[in-house]
Coordinates of C-alpha atoms in Angstrom, one line a residue:
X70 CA 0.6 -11.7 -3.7
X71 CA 3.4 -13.9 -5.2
X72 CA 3.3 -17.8 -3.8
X73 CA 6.1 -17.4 -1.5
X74 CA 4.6 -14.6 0.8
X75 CA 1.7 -16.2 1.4
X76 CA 1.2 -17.1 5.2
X77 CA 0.9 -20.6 6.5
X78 CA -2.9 -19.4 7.6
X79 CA -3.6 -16.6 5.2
X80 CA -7.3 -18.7 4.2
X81 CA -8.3 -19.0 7.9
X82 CA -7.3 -15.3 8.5
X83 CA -9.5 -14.4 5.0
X84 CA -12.6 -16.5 6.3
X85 CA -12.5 -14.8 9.6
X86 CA -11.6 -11.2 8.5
X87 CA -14.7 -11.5 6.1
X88 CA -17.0 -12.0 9.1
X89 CA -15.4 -9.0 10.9
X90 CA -15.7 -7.0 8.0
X91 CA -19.1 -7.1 7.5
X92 CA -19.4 -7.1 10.9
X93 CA -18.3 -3.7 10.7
X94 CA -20.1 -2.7 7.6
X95 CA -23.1 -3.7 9.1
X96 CA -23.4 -3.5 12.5
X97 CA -26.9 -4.2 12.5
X98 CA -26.2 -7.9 11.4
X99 CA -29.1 -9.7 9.6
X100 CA -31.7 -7.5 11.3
X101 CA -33.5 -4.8 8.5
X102 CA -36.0 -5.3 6.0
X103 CA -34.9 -6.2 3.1
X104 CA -31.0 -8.0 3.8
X105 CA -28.5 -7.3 0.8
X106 CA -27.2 -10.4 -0.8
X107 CA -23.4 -10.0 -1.6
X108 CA -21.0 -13.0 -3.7
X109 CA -18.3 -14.2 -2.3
X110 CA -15.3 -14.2 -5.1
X111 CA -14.4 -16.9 -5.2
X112 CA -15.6 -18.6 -2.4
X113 CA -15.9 -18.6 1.3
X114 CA -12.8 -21.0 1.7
X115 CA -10.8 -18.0 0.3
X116 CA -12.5 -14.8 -0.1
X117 CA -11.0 -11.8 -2.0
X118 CA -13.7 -9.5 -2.7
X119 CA -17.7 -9.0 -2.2
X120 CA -19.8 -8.1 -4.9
X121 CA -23.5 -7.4 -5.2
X122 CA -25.5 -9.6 -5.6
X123 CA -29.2 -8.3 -6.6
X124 CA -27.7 -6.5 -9.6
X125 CA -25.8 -8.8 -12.5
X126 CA -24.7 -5.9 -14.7
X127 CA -23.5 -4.1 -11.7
X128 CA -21.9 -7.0 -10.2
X129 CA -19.7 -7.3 -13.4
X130 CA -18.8 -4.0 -13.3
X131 CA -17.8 -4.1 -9.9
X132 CA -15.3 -7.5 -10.0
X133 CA -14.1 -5.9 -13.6
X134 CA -13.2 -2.7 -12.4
X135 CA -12.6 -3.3 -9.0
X136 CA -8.7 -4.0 -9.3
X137 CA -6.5 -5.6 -12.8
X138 CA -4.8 -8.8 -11.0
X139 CA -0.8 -8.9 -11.5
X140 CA -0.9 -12.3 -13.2
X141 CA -2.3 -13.5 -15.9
X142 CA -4.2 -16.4 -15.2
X143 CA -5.7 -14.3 -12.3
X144 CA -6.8 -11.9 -15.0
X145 CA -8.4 -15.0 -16.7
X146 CA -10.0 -16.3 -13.8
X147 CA -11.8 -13.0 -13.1
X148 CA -12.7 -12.2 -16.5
X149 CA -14.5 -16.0 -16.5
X150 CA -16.5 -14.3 -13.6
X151 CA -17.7 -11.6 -15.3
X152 CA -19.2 -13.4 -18.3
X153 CA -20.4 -16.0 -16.3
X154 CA -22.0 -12.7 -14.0
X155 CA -23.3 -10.8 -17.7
X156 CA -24.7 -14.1 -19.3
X157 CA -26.5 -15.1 -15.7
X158 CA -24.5 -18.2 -15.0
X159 CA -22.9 -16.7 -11.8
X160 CA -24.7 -19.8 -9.5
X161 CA -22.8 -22.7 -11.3
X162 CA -19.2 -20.8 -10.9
X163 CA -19.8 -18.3 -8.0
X164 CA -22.1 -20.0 -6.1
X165 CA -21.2 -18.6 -2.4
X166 CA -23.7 -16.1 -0.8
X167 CA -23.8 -13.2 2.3
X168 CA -26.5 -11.8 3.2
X169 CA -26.5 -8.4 4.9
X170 CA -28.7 -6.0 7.1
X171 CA -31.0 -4.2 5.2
X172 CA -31.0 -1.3 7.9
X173 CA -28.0 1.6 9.0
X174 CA -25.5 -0.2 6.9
X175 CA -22.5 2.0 5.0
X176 CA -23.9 2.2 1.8
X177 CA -27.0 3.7 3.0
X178 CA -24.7 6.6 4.7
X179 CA -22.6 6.7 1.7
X180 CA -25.5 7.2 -0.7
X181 CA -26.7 10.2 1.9
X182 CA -23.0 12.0 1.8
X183 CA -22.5 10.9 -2.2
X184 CA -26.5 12.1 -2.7
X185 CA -27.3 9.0 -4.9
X186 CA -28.1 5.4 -5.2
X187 CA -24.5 3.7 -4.7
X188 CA -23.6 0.1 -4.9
X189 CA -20.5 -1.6 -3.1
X190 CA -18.0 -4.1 -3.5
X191 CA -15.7 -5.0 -0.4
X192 CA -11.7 -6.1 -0.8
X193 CA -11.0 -8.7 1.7
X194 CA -7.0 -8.4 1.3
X195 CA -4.3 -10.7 2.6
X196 CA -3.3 -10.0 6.8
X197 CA -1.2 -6.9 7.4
X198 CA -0.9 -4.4 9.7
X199 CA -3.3 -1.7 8.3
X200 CA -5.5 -4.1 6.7
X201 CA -9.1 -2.0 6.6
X202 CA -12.7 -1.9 4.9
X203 CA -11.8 -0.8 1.1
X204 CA -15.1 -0.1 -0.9
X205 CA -15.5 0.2 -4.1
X206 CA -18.7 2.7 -4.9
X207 CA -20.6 2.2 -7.9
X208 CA -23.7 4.3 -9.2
X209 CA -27.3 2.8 -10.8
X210 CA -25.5 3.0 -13.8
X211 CA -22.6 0.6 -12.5
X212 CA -20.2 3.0 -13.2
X213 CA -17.3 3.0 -10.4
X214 CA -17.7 6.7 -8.8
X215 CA -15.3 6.7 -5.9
X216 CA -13.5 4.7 -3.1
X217 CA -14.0 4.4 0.1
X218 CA -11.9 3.7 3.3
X219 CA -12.5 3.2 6.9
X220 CA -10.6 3.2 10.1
X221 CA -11.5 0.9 12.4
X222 CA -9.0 0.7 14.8
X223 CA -5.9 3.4 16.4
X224 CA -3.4 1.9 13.5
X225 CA -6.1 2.6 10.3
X226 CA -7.9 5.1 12.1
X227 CA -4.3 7.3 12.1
X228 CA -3.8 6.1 8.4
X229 CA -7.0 6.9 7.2
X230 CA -6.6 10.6 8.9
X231 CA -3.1 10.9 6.8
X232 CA -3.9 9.8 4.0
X233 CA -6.9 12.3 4.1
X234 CA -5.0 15.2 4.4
X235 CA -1.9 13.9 1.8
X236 CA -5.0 13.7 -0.3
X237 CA -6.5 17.0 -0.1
X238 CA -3.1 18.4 -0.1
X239 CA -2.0 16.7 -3.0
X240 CA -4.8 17.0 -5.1
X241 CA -5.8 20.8 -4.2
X242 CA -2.4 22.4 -3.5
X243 CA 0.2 21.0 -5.7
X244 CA 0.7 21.5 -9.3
X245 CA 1.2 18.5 -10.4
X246 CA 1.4 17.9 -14.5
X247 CA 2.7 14.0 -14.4
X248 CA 1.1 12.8 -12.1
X249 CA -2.7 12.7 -10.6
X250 CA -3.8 11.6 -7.2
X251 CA -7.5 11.1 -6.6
X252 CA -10.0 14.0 -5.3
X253 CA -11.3 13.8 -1.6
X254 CA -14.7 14.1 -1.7
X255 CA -15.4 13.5 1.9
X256 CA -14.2 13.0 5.4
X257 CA -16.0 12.3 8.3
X258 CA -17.4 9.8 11.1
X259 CA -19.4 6.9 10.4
X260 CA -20.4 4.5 13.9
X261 CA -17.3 5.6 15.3
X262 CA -15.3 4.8 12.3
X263 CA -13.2 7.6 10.7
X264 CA -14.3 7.8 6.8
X265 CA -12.8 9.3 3.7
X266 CA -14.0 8.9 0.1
X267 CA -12.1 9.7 -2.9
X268 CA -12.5 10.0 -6.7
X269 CA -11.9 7.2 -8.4
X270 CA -8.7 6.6 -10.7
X271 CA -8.5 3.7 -13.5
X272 CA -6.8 0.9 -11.1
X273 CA -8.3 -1.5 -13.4
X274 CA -7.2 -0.4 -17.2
X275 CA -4.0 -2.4 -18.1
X276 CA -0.7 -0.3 -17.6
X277 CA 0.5 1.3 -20.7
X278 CA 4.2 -0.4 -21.7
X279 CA 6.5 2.9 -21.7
X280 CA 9.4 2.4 -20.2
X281 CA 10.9 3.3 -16.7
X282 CA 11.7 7.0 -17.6
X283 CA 7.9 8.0 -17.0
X284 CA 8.2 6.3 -13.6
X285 CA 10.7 8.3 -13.0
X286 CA 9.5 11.5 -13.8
X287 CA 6.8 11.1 -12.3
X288 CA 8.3 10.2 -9.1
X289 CA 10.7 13.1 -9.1
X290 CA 7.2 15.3 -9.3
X291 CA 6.1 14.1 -6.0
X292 CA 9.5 14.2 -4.9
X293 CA 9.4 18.0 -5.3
X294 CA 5.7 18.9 -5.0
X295 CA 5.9 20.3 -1.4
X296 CA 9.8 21.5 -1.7
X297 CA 13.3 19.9 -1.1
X298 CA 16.1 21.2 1.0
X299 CA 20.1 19.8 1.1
X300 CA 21.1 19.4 4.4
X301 CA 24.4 17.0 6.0
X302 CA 22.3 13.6 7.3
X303 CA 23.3 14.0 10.7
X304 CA 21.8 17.7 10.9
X305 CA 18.4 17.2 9.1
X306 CA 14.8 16.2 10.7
X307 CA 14.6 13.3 9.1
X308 CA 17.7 12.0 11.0
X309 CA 16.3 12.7 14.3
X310 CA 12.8 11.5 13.6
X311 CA 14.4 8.7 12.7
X312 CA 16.4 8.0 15.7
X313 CA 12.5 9.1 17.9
X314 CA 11.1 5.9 16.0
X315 CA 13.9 3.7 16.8
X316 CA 14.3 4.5 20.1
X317 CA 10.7 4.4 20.8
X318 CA 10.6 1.1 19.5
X319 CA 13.4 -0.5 21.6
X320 CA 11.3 1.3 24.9
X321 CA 8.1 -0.2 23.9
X322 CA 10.0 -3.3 23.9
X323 CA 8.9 -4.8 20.2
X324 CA 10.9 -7.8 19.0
X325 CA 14.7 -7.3 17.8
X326 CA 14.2 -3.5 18.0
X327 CA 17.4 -3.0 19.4
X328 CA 18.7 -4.6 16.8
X329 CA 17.2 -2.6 14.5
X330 CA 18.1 0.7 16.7
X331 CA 21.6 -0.6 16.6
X332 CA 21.7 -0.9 12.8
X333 CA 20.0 2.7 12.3
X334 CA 22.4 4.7 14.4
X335 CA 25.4 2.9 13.0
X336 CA 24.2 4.4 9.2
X337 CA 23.4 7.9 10.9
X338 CA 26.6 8.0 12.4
X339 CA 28.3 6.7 9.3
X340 CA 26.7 8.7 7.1
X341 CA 26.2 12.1 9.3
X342 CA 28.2 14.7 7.8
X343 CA 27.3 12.7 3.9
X344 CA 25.0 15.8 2.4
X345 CA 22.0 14.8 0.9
X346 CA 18.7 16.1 -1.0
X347 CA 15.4 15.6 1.2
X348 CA 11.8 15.4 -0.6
X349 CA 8.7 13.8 -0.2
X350 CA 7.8 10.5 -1.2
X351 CA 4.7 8.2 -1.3
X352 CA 5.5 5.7 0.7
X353 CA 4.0 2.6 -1.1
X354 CA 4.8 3.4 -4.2
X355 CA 4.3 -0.1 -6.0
X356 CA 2.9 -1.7 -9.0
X357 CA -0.2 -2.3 -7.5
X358 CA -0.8 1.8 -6.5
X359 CA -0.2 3.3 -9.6
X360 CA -1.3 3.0 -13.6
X361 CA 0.8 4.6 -16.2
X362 CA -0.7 5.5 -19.2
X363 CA 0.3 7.7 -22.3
X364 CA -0.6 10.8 -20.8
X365 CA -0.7 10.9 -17.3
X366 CA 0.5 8.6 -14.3
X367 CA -2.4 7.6 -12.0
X368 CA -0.9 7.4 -7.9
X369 CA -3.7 6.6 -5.4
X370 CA -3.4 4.8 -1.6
X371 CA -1.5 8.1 0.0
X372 CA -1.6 6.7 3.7
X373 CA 2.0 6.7 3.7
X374 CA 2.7 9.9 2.1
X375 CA 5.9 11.6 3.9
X376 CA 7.8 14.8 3.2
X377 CA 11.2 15.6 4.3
X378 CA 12.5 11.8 3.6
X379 CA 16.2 11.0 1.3
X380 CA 15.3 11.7 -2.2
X381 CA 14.6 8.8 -4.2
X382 CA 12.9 6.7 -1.5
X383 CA 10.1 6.0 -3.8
X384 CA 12.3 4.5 -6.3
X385 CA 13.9 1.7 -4.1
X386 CA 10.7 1.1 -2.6
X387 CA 8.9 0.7 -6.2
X388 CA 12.0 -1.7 -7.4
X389 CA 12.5 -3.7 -3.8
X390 CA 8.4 -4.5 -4.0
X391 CA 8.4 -4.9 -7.6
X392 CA 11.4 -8.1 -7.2
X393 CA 9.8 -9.5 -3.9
X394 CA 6.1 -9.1 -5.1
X395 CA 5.5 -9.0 -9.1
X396 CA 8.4 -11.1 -9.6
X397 CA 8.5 -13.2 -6.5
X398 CA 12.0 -13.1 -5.4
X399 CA 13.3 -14.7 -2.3
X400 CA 13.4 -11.2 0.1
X401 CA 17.1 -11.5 1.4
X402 CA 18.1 -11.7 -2.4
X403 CA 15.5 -8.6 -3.2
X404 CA 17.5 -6.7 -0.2
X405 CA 21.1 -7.3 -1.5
X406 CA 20.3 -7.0 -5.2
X407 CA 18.3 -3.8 -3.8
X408 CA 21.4 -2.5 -2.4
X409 CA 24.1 -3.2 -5.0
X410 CA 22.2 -1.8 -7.7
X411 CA 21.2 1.7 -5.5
X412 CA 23.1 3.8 -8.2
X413 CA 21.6 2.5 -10.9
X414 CA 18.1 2.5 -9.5
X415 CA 18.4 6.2 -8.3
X416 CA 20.6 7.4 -11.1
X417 CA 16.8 8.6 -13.1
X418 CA 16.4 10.2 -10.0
X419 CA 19.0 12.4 -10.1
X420 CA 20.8 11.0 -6.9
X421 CA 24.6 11.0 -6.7
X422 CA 26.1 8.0 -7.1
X423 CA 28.0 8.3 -3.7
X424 CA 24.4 9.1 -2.3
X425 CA 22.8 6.3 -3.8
X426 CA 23.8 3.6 -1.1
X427 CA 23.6 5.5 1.9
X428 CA 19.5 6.1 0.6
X429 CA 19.6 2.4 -0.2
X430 CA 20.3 1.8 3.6
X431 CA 18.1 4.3 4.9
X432 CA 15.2 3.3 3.3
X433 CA 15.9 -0.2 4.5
X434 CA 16.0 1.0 8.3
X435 CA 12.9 3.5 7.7
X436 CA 10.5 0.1 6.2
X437 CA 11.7 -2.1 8.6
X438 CA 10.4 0.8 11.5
X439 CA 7.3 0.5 9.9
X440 CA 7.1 -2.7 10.2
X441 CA 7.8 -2.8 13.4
X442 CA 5.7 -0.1 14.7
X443 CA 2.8 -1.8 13.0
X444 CA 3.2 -4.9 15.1
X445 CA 3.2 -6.5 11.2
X446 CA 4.5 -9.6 12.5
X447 CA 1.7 -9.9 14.6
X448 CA -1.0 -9.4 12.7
X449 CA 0.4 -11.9 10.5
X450 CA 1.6 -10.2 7.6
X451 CA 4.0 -12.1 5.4
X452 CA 7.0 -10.0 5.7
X453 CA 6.7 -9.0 9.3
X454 CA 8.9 -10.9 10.7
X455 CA 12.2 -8.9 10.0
X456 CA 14.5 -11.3 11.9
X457 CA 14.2 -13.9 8.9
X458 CA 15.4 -11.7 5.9
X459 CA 15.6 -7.8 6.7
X460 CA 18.0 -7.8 10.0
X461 CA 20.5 -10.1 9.0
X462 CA 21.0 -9.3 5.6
X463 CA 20.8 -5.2 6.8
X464 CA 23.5 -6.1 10.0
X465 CA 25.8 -7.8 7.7
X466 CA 25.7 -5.1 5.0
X467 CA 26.6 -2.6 7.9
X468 CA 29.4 -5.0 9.2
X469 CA 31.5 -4.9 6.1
X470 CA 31.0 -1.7 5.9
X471 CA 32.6 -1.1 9.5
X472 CA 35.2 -4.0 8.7
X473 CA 36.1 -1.5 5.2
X474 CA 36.2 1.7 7.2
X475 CA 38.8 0.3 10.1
X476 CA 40.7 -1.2 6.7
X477 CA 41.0 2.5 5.2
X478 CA 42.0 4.1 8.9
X479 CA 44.4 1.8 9.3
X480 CA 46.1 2.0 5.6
X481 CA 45.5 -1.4 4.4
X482 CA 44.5 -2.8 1.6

C-alpha cells in the first residue's frame, strides 16, 4: 500500500485487528497445554503478518514465501528477516512475541482436513471491507502447501462462499491454457466460520518482465472461459443488475448513493441502445493477485469473480489499481487518466474504440457500488470514501458529456 492511501489510524486499526484475529483463530485464548508462540513482523506497533515461532527454518520459509512486497526496500527489509530467522538472530531484530492456545485452534483442524502436520503464518492486512483471516499453510518440511481463508462475518462469509465456487469452477470446468487459478481442496465449517483451502500458487517468485501482451491474453481467457454474448446495454442483465445495486443502495440509505444512482442511470440511459460484448472478469485483478511467468500466468483471490460484466473490465481495473497503488497516483488523476486513455487500455482486448469509454464509465459506477455496498468507508478503508475522488470526478465526466450531447442536438459547434 502506497504512502498516500494509508489511513490516519491504519496502526491502531493493525494492533487491534491482530487481537481479533487471533481471537478468532483461537477461540480458546491462552488456555491448552502447550500455547504456540507466533512473531510479530515487524512489531506489535504495526503488525503485517504472524509467523511461527517454535520452528526457525519454517519461520523463514513462511515470511519468504508468504507474499513478494511491491517495493524494493520492503523486499529488503523482509529478506533481513529471514537471515536474521535462518542464522538464529531473530530476537535482536524481530523481538515481538504471541503466544496462542495450545487446544481447538485452526491449525489443529486444518492438519485433520489436510491429514498432516501443518504450520501457519497469519496476514494482518491494512482495514477494508472484506478484511479476513488469510493463512498461509506450510508442511514439516516448510514447504508452503495451500491457503487458507475464513469468513467471519455476513460480508466475508458471502465472499468466502463465492470465491469457493469461482474456484472450483474455474479450476475444474474451464479450459484454461494461459492462465491457472489455484485448486480447492476444501470447503467447510470451522466454529461457525465458513472455510476454504486452496492449492497454493508462487505469489512470492518475482514476476517475469514480458510485456503487457501476456496480460492481455491472459485476461481475454478468463474473459471468455464461461462464454460471451453481444447484447444493446440497455437490454442486457448486467444493466439491470446494475440499476438492482444502485437502487438498493439509495433505499438502504448509504452515503451519497443517490448520487451515485444518479450517475449510473445517466450512463445506462446514454449508452442503452450502444451494443457491447459481455464476459466474465475477475474482479481484483491487480498486481498484487497475479504472477506472470514465461509459461503460464498465475490468478488467485477469486472472491470477486463475475460473469456477464462489459468486456474488458479486468483491464481498467488492473491499470486504475496499478496507477493508484504500485505507482501511487493521486486517485482523481488515476480516474481521469483511467478514462481518457480507455481505448488504448482496452484496444489488447479487442474492445472497439467507441466501446472503450462507455466500459471506462461502467466500470467506474460498478467499483464504486462495491464500495459502497461494503460500507468500505466505514470500516476504514483508504479509498472508501467516494465523495473525495470517485463522485466528483465521475459526475463531472458525465456532465460534459450531457453538456456535448445538447451541443450536437442543437447543431452547434
Amino acid at each position: 500500500m502506497s504512502r498516500a492511501l494509508k489511513t490516519a489510524d491504519d496502526l491502531r486499526r493493525r494492533a487491534t485487528y491482530l487481537a481479533e484475529v487471533v481471537d478468532q483463530l483461537y477461540p480458546g485464548g491462552s488456555a491448552g497445554e502447550a500455547p504456540r508462540p507466533y512473531i510479530v513482523v515487524p512489531g506489535r506497533r504495526k503488525p503485517r503478518v504472524l509467523i511461527p515461532a517454535a520452528d526457525r527454518k519454517v519461520a523463514a520459509a513462511a515470511l519468504s514465501r508468504y507474499a513478494r512486497p511491491a517495493a524494493r526496500g520492503a523486499r529488503l527489509k523482509r529478506d533481513a528477516a529471514v537471515l536474521a530467522l535462518r542464522l538464529g538472530l531473530d530476537r535482536l531484530l524481530l523481538p515481538h512475541r504471541v503466544k496462542v492456545g495450545g487446544a481447538e485452534g485452526i491449525d489443529d483442524h486444518l492438519a485433520a482436513v489436510l491429514g498432516h502436520e501443518v504450520h501457519l503464518s497469519v496476514h494482518i492486512g491494512p482495514a477494508r471491507a472484506n478484511r479476513k483471516p488469510v493463512l498461509q499453510i506450510l508442511d514439516g518440511d516448510a514447504n508452503t502447501v495451500a491457503f487458507a481463508k475464513l469468513g467471519v462475518n455476513p460480508l466475508t462469509r458471502e465472499l468466502v462462499d463465492a470465491e469457493t465456487a469461482a474456484t472450483k469452477r474455474l479450476s475444474e470446468f474451464c479450459d484454461l491454457r494461459l492462465l491457472r487459478v489455484p485448486k480447492l481442496l476444501h470447503a467447510g465449517n470451522w466454529n461457525g466460520h465458513n472455510l476454504m483451502v486452496t492449492s497454493a500458487l508462487p505469489a512470492w517468485e518475482a514476476p517475469a518482465d514480458l510485456g503487457t501482451a501476456r496480460r492481455s491474453a491472459a485476461m481475454r481467457e478468463l474473459a471468455d472461459a464461461c462464454g460471451t454474448s453481444r447484447f444493446p446495454l440497455g437490454e442486457s442483465d448486467y444493466a439491470a443488475r446494475l440499476r438492482t445495486r444502485l437502487k438498493a443502495l439509495t433505499e438502504r440509505g448509504e452515503t451519497d448513493a443517490d448520487t451515485l444512482q444518479t450517475a449510473g442511470e445517466a450512463l445506462l440511459d446514454r449508452y442503452g441502445s450502444a451494443s457491447m460484448t459481455f464476459g466474465a472478469w475477475h474482479g481484483d485483478w491487480a498486481p498484487w493477485n497475479t504472477r506472470e511467468t514465461p509459461g503460464l500466468v498465475y490468478l488467485w483471490d477469486l472472491e470477486r469473480f463475475e460473469t456477464g460484466v462489459p468486456y474488458g473490465f479486468d483491464a481498467v481495473h488492473y491499470r486504475l489499481q496499478d496507477d493508484i497503488v504500485t505507482r501511487a497516483t493521486d486517485p482523481t488523476t488515476a480516474v481521469l487518466g483511467l478514462v481518457a486513455d480507455a481505448p488504448a487500455i482496452l484496444a489488447p482486448m479487442g474492445v472497439a474504440p467507441g466501446e472503450a469509454e462507455p466500459t471506462a464509465l461502467l466500470y467506474l459506477v460498478d467499483l464504486a457500488a462495491r464500495y459502497m455496498g461494503d460500507q468500505a468507508e466505514r470500516a476504514g478503508a483508504a479509498l472508501g470514501a467516494l465523495g473525495r475522488w470517485l463522485l466528483p470526478t465521475l459526475l463531472r465526466h458525465i456532465a460534459r458529456q450531457r453538456t456535448a450531447q445538447a451541443g450536437s442536438t442543437d447543431g452547434t459547434c
